[in-house]
Coordinates of C-alpha atoms and ligand atoms in Angstrom, one line a residue:
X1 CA 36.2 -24.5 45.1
X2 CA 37.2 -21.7 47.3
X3 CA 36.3 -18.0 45.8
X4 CA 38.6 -15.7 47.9
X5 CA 37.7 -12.6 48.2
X6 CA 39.8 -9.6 47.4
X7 CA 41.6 -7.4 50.5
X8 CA 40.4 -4.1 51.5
X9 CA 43.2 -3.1 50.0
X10 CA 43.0 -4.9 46.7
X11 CA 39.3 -3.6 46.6
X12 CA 41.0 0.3 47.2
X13 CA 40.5 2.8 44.6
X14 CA 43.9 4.0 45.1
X15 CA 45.1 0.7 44.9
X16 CA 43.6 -0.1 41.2
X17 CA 44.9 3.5 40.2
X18 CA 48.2 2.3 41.0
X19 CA 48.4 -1.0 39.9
X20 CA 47.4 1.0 36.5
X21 CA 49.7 3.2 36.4
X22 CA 52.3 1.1 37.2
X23 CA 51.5 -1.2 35.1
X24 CA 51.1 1.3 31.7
X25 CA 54.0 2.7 33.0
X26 CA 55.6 -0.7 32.7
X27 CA 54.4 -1.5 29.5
X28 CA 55.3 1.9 27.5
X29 CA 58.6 1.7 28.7
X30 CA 58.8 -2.3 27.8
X31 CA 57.8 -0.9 24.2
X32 CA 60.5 1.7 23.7
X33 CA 62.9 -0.7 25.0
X34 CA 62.1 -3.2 22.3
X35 CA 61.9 -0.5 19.8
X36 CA 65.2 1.1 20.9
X37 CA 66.7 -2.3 20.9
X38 CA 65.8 -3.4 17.3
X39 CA 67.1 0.1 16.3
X40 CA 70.5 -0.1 18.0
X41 CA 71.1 -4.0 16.8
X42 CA 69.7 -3.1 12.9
X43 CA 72.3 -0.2 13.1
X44 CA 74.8 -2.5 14.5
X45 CA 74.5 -4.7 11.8
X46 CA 74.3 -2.1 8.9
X47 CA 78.0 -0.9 10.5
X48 CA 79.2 -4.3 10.5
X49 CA 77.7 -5.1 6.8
X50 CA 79.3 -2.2 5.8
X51 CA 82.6 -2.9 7.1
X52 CA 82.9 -6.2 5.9
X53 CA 81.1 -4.9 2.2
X54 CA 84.2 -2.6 2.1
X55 CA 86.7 -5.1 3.1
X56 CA 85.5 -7.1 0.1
X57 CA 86.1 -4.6 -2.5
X58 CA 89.9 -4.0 -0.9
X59 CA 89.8 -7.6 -1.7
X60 CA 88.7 -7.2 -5.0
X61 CA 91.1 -4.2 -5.9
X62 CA 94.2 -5.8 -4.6
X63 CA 93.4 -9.2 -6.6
X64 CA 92.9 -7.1 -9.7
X65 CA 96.2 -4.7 -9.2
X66 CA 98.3 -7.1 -7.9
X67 CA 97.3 -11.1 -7.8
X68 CA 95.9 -13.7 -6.3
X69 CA 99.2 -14.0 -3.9
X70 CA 99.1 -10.0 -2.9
X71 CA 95.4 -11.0 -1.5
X72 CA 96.9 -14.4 0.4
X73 CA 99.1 -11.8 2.7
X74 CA 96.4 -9.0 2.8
X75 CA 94.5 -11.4 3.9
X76 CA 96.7 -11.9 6.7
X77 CA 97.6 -8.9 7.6
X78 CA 94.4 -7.9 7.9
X79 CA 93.3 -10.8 10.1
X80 CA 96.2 -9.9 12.5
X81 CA 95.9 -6.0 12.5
X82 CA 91.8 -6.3 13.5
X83 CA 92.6 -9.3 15.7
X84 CA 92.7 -13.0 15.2
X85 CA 89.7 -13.5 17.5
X86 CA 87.8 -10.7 16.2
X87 CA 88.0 -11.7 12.1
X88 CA 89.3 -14.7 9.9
X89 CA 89.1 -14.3 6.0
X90 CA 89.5 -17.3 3.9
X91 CA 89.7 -17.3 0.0
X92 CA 88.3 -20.8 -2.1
X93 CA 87.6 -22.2 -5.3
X94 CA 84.4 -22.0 -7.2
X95 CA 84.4 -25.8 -5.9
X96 CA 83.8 -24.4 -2.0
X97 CA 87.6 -25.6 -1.4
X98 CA 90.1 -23.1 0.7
X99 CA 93.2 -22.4 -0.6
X100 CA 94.4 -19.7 1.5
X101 CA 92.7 -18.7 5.0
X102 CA 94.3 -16.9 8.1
X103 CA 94.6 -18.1 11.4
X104 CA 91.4 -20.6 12.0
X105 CA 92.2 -21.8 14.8
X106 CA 90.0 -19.8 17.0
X107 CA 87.3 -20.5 13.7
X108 CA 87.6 -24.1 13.4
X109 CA 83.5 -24.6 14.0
X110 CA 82.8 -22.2 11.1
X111 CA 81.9 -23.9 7.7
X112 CA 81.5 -23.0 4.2
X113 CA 78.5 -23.4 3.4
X114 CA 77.6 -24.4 -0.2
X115 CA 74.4 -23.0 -0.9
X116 CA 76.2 -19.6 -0.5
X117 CA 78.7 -20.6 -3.0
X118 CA 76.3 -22.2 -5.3
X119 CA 74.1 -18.7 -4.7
X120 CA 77.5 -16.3 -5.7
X121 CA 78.1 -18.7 -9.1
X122 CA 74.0 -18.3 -10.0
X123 CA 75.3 -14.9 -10.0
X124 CA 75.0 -13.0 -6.7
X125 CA 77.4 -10.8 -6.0
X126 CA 77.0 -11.2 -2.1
X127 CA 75.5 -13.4 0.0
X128 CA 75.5 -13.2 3.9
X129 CA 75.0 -15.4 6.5
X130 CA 74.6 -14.9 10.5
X131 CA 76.1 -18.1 12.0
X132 CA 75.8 -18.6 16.3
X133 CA 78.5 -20.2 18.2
X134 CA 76.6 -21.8 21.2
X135 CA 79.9 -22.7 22.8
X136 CA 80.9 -19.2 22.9
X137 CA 77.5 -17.7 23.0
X138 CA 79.0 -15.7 19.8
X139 CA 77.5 -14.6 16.9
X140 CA 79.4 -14.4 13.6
X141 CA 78.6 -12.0 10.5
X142 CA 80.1 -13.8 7.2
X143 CA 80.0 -12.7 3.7
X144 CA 81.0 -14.5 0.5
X145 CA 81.9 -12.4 -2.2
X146 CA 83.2 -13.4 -5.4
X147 CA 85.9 -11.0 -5.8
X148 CA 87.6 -12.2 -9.1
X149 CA 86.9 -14.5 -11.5
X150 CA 87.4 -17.9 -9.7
X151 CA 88.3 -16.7 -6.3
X152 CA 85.4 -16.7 -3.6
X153 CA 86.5 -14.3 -0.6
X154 CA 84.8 -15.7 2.9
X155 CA 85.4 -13.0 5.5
X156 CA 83.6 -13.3 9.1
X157 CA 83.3 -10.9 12.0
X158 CA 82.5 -11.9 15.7
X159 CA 79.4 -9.3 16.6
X160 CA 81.2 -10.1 20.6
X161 CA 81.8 -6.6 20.8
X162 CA 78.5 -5.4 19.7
X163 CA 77.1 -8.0 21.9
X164 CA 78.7 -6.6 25.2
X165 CA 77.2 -3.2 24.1
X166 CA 73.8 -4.6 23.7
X167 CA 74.8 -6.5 27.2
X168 CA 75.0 -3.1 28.9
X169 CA 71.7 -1.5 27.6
X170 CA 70.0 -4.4 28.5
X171 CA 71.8 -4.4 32.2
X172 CA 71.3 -0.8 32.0
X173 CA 67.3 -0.6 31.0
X174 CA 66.4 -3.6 33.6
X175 CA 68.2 -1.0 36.4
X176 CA 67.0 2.1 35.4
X177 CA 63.5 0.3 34.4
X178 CA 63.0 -0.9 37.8
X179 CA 63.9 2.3 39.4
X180 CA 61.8 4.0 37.3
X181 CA 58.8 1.3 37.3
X182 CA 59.2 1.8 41.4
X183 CA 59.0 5.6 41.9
X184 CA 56.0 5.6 39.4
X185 CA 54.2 3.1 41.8
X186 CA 55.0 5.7 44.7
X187 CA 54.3 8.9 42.7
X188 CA 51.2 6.7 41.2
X189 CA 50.2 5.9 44.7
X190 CA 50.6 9.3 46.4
X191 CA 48.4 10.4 43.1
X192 CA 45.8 8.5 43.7
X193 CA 45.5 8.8 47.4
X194 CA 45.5 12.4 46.7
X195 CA 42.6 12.4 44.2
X196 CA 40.6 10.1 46.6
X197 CA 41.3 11.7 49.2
X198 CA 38.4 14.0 48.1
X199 CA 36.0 10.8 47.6
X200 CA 37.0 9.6 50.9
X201 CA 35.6 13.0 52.6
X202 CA 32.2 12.2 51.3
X203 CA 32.2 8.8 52.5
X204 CA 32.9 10.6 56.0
X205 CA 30.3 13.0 55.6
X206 CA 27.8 10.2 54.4
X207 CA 28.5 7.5 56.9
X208 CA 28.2 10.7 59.8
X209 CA 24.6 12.0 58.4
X210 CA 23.6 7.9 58.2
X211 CA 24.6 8.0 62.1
X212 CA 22.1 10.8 62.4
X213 CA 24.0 14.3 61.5
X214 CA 22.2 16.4 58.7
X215 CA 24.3 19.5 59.5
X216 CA 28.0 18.0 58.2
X217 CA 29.4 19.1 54.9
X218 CA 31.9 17.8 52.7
X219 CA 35.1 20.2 53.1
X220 CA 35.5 21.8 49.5
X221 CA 39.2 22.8 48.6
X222 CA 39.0 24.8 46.3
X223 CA 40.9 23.3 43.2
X224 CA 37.9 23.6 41.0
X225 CA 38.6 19.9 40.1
X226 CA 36.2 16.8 39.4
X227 CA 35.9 16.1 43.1
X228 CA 35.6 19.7 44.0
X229 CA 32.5 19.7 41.5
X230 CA 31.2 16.4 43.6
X231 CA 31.7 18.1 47.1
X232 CA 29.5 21.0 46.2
X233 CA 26.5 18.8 44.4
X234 CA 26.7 16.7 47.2
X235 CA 26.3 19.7 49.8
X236 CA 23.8 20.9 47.8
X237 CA 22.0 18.0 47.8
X238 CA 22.3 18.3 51.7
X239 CA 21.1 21.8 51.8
X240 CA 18.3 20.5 50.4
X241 CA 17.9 17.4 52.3
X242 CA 18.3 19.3 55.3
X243 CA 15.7 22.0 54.3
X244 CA 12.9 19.3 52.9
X245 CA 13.2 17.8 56.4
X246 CA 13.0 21.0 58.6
X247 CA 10.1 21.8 56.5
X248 CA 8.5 18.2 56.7
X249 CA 9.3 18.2 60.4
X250 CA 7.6 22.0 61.1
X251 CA 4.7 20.4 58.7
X252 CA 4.2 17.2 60.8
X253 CA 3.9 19.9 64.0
X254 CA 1.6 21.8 62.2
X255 CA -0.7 19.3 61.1
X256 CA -0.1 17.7 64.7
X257 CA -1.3 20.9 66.2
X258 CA -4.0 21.8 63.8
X259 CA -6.2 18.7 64.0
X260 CA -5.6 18.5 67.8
X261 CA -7.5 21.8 68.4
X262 CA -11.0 20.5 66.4
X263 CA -10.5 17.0 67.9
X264 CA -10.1 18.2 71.3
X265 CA -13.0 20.8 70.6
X266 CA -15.3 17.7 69.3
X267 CA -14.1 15.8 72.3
X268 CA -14.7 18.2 74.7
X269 CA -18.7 19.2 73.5
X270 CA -19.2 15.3 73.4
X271 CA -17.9 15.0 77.0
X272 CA -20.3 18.2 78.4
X273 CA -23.1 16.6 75.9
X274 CA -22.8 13.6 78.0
X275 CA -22.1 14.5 81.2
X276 CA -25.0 17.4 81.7
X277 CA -27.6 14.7 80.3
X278 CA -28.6 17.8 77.5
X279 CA -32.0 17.1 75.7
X280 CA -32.6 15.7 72.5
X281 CA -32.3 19.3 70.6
X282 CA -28.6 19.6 72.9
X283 CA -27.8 16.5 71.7
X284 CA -28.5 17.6 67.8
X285 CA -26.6 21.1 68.4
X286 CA -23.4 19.2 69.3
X287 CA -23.8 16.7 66.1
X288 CA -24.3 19.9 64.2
X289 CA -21.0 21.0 65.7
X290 CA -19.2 18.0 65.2
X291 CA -20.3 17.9 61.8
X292 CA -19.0 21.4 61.0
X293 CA -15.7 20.6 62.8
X294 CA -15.3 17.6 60.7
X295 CA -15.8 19.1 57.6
X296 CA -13.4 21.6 58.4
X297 CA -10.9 18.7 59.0
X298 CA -11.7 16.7 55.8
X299 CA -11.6 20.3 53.8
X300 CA -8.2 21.0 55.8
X301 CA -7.2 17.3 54.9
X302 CA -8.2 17.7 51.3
X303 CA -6.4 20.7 50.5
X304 CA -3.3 19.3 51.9
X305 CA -4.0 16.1 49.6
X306 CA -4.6 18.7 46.2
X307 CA -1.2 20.8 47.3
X308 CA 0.8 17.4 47.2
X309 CA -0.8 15.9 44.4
X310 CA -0.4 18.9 42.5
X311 CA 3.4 19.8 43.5
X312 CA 4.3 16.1 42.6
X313 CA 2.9 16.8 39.3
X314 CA 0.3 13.5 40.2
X315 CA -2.9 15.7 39.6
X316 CA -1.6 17.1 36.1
X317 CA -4.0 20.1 35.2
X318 CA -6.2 19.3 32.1
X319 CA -5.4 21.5 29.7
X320 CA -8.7 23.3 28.4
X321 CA -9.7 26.5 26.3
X322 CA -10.8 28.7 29.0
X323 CA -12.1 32.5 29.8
X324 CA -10.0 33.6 31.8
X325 CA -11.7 37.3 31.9
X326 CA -15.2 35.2 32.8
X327 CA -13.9 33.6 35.5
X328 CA -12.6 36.5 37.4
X329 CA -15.8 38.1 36.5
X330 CA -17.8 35.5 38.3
X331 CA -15.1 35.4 41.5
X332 CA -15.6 39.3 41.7
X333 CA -19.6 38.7 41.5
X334 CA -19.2 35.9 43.6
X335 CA -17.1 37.5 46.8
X336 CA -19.0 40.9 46.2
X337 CA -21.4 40.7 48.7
X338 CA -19.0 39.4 51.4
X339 CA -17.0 42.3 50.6
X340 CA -19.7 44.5 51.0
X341 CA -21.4 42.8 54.8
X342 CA -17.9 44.0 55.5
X343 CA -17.8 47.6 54.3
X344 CA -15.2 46.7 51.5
X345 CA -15.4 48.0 47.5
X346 CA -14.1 45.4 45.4
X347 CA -13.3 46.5 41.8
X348 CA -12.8 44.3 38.8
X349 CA -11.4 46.1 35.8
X350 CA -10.5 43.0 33.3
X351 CA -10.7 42.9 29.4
X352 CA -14.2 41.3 27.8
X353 CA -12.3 38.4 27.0
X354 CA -9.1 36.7 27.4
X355 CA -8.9 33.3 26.3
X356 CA -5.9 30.3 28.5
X357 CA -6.0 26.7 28.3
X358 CA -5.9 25.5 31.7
X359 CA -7.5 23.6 34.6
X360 CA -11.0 25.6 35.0
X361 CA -11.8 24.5 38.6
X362 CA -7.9 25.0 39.8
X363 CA -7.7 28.5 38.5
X364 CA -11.0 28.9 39.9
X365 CA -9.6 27.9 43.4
X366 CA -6.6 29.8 42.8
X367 CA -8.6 33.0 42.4
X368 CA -11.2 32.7 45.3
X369 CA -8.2 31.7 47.8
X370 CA -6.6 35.4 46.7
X371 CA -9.8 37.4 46.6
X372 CA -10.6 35.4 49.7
X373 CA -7.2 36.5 51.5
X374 CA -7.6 40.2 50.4
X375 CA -10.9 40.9 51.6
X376 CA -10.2 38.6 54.9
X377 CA -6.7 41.0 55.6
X378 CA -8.1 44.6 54.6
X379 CA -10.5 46.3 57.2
X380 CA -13.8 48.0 56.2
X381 CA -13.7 51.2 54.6
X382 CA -11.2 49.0 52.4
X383 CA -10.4 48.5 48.4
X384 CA -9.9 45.1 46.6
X385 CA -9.6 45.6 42.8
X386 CA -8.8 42.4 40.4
X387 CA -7.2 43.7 37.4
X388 CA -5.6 42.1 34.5
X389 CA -2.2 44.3 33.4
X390 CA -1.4 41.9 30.3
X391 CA -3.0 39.6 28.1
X392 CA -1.2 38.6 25.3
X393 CA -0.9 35.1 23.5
X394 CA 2.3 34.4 25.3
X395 CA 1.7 35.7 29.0
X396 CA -1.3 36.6 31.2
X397 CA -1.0 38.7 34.5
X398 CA -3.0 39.0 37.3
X399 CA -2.9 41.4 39.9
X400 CA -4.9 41.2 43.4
X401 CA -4.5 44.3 45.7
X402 CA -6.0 44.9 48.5
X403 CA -5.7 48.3 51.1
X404 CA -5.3 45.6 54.2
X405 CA -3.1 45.4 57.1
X406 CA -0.1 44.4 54.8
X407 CA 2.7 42.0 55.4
X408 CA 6.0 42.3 57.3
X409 CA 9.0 41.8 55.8
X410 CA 10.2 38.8 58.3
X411 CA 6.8 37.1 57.2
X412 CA 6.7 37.6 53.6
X413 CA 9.3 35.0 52.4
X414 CA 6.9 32.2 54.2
X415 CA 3.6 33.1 53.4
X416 CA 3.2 30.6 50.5
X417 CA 4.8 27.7 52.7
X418 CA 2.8 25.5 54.1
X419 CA 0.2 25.7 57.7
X420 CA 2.4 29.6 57.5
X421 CA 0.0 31.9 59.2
X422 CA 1.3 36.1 60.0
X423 CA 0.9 36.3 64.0
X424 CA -1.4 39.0 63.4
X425 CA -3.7 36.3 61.3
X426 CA -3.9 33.7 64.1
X427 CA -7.3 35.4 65.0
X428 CA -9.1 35.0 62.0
X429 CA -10.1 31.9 60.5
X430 CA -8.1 29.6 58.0
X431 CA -5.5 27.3 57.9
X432 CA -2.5 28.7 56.1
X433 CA -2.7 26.6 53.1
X434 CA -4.6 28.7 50.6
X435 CA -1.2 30.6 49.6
X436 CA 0.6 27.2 48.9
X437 CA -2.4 26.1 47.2
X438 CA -2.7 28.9 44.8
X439 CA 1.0 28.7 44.2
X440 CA 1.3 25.3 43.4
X441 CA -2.0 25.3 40.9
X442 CA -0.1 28.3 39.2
X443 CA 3.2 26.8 38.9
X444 CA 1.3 23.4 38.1
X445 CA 0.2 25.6 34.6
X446 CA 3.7 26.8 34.3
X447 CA 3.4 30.3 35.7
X448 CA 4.2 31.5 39.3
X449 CA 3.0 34.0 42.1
X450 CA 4.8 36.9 43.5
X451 CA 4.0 39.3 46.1
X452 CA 4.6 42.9 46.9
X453 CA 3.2 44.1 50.3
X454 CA 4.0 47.1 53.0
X455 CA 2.4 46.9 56.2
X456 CA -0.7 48.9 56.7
X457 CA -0.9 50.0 53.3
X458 CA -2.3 46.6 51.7
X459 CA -0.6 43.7 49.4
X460 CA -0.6 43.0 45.7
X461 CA -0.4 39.4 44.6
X462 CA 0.7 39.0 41.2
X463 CA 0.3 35.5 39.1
X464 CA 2.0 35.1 35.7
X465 CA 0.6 32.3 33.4
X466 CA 2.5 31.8 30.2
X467 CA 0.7 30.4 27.3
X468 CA 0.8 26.5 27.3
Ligands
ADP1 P1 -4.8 31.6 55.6 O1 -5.8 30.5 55.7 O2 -4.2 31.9 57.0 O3 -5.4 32.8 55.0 P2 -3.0 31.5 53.4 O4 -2.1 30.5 53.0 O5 -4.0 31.9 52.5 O6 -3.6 31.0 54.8 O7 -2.2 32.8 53.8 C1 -1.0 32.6 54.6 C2 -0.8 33.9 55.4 O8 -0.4 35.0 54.6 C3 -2.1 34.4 56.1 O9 -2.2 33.7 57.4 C4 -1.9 35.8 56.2 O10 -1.1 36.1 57.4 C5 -1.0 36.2 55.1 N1 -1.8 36.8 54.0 C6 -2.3 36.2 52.9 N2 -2.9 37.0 52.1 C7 -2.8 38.2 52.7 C8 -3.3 39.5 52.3 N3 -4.0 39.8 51.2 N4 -3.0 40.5 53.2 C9 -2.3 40.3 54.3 N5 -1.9 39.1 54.7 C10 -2.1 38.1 53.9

């Protein structure tokens, strides 16, 4: 068994549209054909029933006014003046037998049919029949009426006219039917091509950013419709896309270049270590070394693990009853003396107690990477003050400010990205994760960070942490 496969073509969107179209198109009008159809042949027939109903009653009125030989030559004068092809009358006995008729010759295949007869002396008053010439391919409207007492009236009525009317509608529907079924397969066609055409952008743009170019976009036209809609998600997607990947690529540079300088530093006092034949206590001052770079490393490694893991929502904070006001307490008393070996006050006006569920050791983190940050950035003779502008049940603020060299505005829309160091903080030690760090932990407990900064006048970082 061969299972062939459908045609590009067949397979086309456009195509399938069409074929729809066309095809409903087809099938609606097929409908109202055969609805219009029944209604023109049941009116017909009404027309013709009436016409003949009335004849009978002439029939009947004649008989009763002027005899049964008045309605022998009515009879055939009214078979001539309609036509002798067109209508033949005959009157019989109760028995079915004909004693009067007009011209028959054109007739002769018609019968009388005594079931009728039998039906108009049970007491019908009229009884029709529809009777088909194959011969002629003519159809025949006969009614038996009993139009005085003994005297049956059969009077028929080709339908041949009515039949070359129907003739024409039919000739005429199968015409205008196949004109019509043809331009909606073209209009259907151009339709569909048009709304595709949309669809088949984006397949452009996709297959060019699979053959490597991230900076294509889907044209967008404007029309506000379905595909206009597509065209914008899907170059906002790319934005994205294209954003995530700078960012991973700067990252994979920055990673590159931060664990080359300790590696190359480790290498290098191993190499001298060797090479000058240094003593046993030379040879313990460069393990010391190594040791201290390495731990620098796996610290620089971990944090870059905890940012991830904490972004990608992996390393969900556990949610505990915790003081807040405490722990910034114990940061303040904690980075105190490093802010005063450097000539710094650090001030820590916070309520006695305000109580968060949260992650104790993250917000812990978060808090020593700002204080940290402030009193690293602000020269001596400098302020850092930790206050706490609102603590209610729904929202807790914290505010970090420091007198420090400040940040520029070109810098301050990357500080919190990741390995982002100021120029004028490439001296100093640290790694230019902290930021991300602390802004990831905060966002991880549904709050955020913000800063506010002016060069040489000092920074305020703000973090917002909305009741669980
Ligand atoms: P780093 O390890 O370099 O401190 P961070 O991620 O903590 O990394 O900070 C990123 C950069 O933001 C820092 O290199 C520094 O230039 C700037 N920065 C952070 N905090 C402050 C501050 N309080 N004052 C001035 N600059 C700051």
């Amino acid at each position: 068994m061969s299972s062939k496969k459908p045609s590009r073509l067949q397979s086309s969107l456009s195509f399938r549209l069409t074929l729809w179209y066309a095809g409903i198109f087809a099938l609606s009008s097929f409908i109202a054909f055969l609805l219009f159809y029944a209604l023109i042949t049941a009116v017909i027939r009404e027309k013709t029933d009436q016409d003949l109903s009335n004849q009978a009653s002439q029939f009947s009125s004649v008989l009763r006014e002027r005899g049964i030989r008045a309605v022998e030559n009515f009879a055939l004068l009214e078979a001539q003046a309609a036509g002798e092809k067109k209508v033949f009358l005959r009157l019989l006995y109760p028995s079915g037998e004909a004693f009067s008729s007009s011209n028959m010759a054109y007739w002769k295949d018609i019968a009388i049919r005594k079931s009728a007869i039998a039906q108009l002396l049970g007491g019908s008053n009229q009884v029709w029949e529809t009777v088909i010439l194959d011969a002629r391919r003519d159809q025949v409207r006969i009614l038996y009426a009993m139009i005085g007492p003994g005297v049956i009236l059969q009077i028929g009525q080709s339908m041949e006219n009515y039949a070359r009317i129907i003739d024409a509608f039919q000739g005429l529907f199968l015409t205008t039917m196949a004109l019509l079924v043809g331009l909606a397969t073209g209009v259907g066609w151009f339709m569909a091509r048009r709304a595709v055409s949309g669809v088949t952008a984006i397949t452009r743009t996709a297959q060019g950013i699979s053959a490597g170019t991230l900076e294509k976009r889907v044209p967008v036209r404007d029309r506000g419709d379905e595909i206009d809609q597509l065209a914008m998600t899907f170059n906002q997607m790319l934005d994205r896309i294209q954003t995530l990947v700078t960012e991973i690529r700067q990252m994979g540079d920055n990673i590159a270049h931060d664990l080359k300088s300790p590696l190359t530093r480790i290498r290098g006092m191993a190499e001298i270590t060797l090479t000058t034949g240094e003593s046993l206590s030379g040879y313990q001052a460069m393990a010391a070394s190594a040791i201290e770079e390495c731990d620098r490393l796996l610290d620089m490694i971990n944090t870059m693990l905890m940012i991830s893991r904490t972004e990608a929502g992996v390393d969900r904070p556990i949610r505990e009853e915790i003081d807040l006001a405490c722990l910034i307490r114990d940061a303040c008393n904690l980075f105190r003396t490093m802010a005063e070996d450097k000539g710094l006050t650090l001030d820590c006006d916070i309520p006695e107690r305000c109580s968060i569920t949260g992650d104790i050791r993250a917000i812990q983190r978060m808090l020593a990477n700002l204080v940290d940050n402030a009193i690293k950035y602000t020269a001596s003779g400098g302020t850092v003050r930790v206050v706490m502008p609102e603590w209610s049940e729904n929202n807790t603020v914290i505010t970090v400010t420091d007198t420090g060299c400040g940040i520029s505005e070109a810098d301050l829309p990357h500080i919190f990205e990741r390995f982002y160091r100021c120029d004028q903080s490439r001296s100093r030690s640290g790694t230019g994760l902290g930021l991300s760090l602390a802004r990831a932990i905060a966002r991880a407990h549904g709050g955020d960070i913000s800063v506010e900064s002016r060069p040489g006048h000092g920074s305020a970082f703000t973090v917002s942490l909305p009741a669980a």
